[in-house]
Short mmCIF file of C-alpha atoms in Angstrom, two decimals:
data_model
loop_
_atom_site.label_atom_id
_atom_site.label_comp_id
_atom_site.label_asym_id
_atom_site.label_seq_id
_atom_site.Cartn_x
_atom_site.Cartn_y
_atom_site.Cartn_z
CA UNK A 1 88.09 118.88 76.48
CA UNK A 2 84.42 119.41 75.46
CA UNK A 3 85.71 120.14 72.06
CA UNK A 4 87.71 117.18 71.74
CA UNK A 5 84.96 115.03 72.75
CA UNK A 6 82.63 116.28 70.50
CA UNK A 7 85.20 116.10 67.42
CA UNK A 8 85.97 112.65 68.34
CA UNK A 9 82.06 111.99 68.55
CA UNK A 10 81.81 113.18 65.12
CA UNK A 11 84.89 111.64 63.43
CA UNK A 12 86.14 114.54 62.78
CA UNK A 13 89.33 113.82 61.95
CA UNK A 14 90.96 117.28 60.83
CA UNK A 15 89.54 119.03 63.70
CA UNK A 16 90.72 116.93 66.24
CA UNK A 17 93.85 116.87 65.05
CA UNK A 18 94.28 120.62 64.76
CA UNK A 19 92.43 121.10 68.65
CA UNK A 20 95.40 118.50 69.74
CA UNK A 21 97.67 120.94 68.05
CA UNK A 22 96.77 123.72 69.19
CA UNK A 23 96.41 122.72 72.70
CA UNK A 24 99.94 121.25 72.48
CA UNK A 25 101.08 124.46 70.80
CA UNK A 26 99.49 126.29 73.95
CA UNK A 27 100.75 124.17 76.70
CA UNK A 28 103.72 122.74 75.83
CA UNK A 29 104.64 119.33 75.92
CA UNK A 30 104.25 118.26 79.69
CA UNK A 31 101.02 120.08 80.90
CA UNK A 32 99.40 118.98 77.45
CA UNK A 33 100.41 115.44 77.93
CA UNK A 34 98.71 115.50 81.66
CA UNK A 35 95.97 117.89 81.22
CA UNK A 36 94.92 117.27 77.69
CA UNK A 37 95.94 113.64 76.47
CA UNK A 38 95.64 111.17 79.20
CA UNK A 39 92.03 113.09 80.60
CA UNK A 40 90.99 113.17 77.25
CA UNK A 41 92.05 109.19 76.46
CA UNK A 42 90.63 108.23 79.81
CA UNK A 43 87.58 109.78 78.76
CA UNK A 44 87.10 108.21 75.35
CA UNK A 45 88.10 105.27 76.76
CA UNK A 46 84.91 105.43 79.41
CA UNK A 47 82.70 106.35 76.51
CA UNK A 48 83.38 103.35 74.64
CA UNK A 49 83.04 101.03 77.69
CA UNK A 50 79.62 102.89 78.64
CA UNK A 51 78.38 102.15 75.31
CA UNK A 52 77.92 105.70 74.31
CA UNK A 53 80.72 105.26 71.74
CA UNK A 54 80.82 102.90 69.06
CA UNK A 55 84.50 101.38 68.58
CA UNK A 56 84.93 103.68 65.47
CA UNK A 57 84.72 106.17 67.49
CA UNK A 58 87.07 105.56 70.03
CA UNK A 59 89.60 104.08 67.68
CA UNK A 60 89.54 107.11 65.52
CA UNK A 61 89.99 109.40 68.11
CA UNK A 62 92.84 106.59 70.00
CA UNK A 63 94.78 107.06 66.31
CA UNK A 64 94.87 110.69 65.72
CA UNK A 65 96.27 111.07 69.76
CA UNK A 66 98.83 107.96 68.87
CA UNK A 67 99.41 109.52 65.69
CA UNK A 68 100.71 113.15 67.20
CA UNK A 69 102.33 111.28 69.50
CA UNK A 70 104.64 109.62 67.53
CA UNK A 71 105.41 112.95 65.84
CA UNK A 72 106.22 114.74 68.60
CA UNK A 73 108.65 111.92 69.69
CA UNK A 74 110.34 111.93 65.70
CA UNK A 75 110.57 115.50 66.34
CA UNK A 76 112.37 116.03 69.47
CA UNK A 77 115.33 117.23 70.28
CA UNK A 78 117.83 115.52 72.36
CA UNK A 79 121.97 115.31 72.87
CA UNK A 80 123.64 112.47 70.85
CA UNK A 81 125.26 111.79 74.47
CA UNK A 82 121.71 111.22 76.02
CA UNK A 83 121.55 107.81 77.70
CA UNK A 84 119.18 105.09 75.61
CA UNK A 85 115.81 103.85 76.80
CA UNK A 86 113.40 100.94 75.00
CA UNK A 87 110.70 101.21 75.08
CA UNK A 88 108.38 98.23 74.23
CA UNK A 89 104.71 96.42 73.98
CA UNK A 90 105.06 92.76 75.22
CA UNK A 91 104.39 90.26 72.32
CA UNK A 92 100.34 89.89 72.33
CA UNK A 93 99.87 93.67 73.54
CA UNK A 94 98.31 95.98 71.17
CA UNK A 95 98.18 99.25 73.62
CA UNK A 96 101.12 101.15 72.88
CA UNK A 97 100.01 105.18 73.49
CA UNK A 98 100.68 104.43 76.99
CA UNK A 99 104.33 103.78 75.97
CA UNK A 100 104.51 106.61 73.68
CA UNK A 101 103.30 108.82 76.93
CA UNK A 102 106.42 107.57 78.68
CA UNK A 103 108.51 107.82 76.77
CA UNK A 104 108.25 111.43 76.14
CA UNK A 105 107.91 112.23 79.89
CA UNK A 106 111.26 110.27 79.94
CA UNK A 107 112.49 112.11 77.14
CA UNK A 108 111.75 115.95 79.74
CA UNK A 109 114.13 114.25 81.68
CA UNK A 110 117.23 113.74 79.37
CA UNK A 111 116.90 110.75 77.46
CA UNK A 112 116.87 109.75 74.20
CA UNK A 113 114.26 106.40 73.11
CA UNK A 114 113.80 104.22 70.99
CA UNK A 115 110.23 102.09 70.42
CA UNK A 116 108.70 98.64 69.21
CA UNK A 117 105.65 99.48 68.95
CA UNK A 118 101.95 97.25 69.48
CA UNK A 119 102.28 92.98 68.95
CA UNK A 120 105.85 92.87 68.61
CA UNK A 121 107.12 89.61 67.05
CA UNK A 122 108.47 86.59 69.59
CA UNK A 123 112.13 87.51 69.73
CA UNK A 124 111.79 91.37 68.38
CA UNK A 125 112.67 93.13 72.09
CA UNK A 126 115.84 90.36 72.87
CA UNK A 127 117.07 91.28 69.19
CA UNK A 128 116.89 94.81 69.22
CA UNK A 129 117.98 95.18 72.90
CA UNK A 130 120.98 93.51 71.42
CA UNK A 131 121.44 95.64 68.86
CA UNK A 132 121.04 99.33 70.18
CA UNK A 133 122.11 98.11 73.52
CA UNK A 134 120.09 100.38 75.46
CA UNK A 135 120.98 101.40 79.35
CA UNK A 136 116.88 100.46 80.07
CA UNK A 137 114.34 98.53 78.73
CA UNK A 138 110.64 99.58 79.31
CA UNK A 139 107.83 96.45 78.88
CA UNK A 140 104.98 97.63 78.75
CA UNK A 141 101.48 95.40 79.52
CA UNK A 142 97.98 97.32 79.07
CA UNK A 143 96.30 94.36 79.26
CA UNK A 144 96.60 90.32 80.74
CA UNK A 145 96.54 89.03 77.15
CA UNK A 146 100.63 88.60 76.87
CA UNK A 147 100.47 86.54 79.69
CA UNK A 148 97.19 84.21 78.99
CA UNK A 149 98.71 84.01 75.25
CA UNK A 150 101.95 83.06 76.03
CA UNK A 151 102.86 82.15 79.78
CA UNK A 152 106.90 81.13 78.63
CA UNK A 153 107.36 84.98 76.95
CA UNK A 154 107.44 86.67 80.09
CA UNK A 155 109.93 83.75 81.85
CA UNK A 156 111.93 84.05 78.72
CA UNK A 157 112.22 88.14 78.73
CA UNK A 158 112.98 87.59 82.44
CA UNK A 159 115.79 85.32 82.03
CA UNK A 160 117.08 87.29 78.56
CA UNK A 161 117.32 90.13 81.53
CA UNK A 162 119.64 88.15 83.84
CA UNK A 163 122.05 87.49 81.19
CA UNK A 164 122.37 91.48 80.59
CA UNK A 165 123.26 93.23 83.45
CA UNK A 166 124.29 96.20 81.98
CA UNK A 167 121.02 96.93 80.90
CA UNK A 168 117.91 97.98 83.29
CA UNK A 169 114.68 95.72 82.63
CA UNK A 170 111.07 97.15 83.63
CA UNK A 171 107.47 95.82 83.21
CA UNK A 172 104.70 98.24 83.95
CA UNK A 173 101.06 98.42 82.87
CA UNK A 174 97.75 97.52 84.05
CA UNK A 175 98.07 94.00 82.90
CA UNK A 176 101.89 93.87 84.57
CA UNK A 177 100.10 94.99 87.94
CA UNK A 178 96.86 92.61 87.36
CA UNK A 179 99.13 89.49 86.71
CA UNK A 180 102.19 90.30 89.15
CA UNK A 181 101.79 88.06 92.01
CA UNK A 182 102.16 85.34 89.10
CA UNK A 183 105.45 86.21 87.46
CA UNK A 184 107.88 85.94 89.72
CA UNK A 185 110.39 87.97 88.07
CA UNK A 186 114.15 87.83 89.13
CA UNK A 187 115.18 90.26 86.73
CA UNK A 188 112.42 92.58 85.32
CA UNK A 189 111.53 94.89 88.01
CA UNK A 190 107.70 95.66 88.26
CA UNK A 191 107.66 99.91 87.54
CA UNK A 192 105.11 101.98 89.47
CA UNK A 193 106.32 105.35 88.41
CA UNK A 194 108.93 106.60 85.80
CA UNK A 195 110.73 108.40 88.54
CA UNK A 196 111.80 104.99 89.66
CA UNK A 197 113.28 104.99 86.46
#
């Protein structure tokens, strides 16, 4: 972790990328995701908010993490039988690692994703869930902004829900958990832990 730090200090791009690598290489997927990715995240992300890092900083070291992330998910392997999951940033949220995290602890346990990514377009999630017809939908808040931006979005994903049964709707996040006694969801279930998933 040290090393990390002090890469991502630096801006040294290359070598945190190859330290990522190699720890990844080392652990394997799950322990590096817990023991390497979100520490190491968490602790950027208290750097920044101390002041000790300037916003370079962090978001340099925030894109090389998202960055292998999204590799690793191109890269995996799964059956073509493998049941669908969405995965997806409300419109207004920028914070997607926390979705690419999920979804390839979901992906351990036997399925297959697919993922809009940060500040989807009104409309984006209700077309593509359409689309790819997926058996769940993740929604994923980091942050209250989706819902001080645009109160209706979350009423309108809610009721988009109700008129798909077949497919499983969650909302998790910090923001979700911040803002929850305010939605009064019927159909999007508030997620505390992917095993409810």
């Amino acid at each position: 972790m040290r090393d990390l730090l002090r890469h991502g200090k630096r801006c040294d791009e290359l070598e945190l990328n190859f330290s990522l690598q190699a720890a990844y290489q080392r652990l394997g997927l799950e322990r590096y995701l817990q023991q390497i990715v979100i520490p190491f995240l968490q602790e950027v992300g208290d750097h920044w908010a101390s002041g000790e890092w300037d916003e370079y900083q962090e978001a340099l070291s925030s894109l090389v993490v998202r960055d292998q992330l999204v590799q690793l998910r191109r890269n995996f392997h799964y059956r073509e039988d493998s049941p669908l999951l969405l995965g997806a940033c409300l419109p207004h949220e920028s914070h997607e690692i926390p979705v690419h995290i999920i979804l390839l602890q979901l992906m351990l346990k036997g399925w297959r994703t697919a993922m809009i990514g940060s500040l989807p377009a009104p409309g984006a999630i209700q077309s593509l869930v359409e689309k790819i017809q997926p058996a769940k939908v993740l929604l994923s808040a980091s942050t209250t902004f989706p819902f001080e931006k645009d109160p209706q979005m979350i009423l309108e994903l809610d009721e988009f829900a109700g008129q798909h049964p077949s497919t499983e709707f969650y909302l998790g996040g910090y923001g979700a958990f911040i803002w929850a006694d305010q939605l009064n969801l019927q159909h999007i279930r508030l997620l505390e832990s992917i095993e409810n998933i």
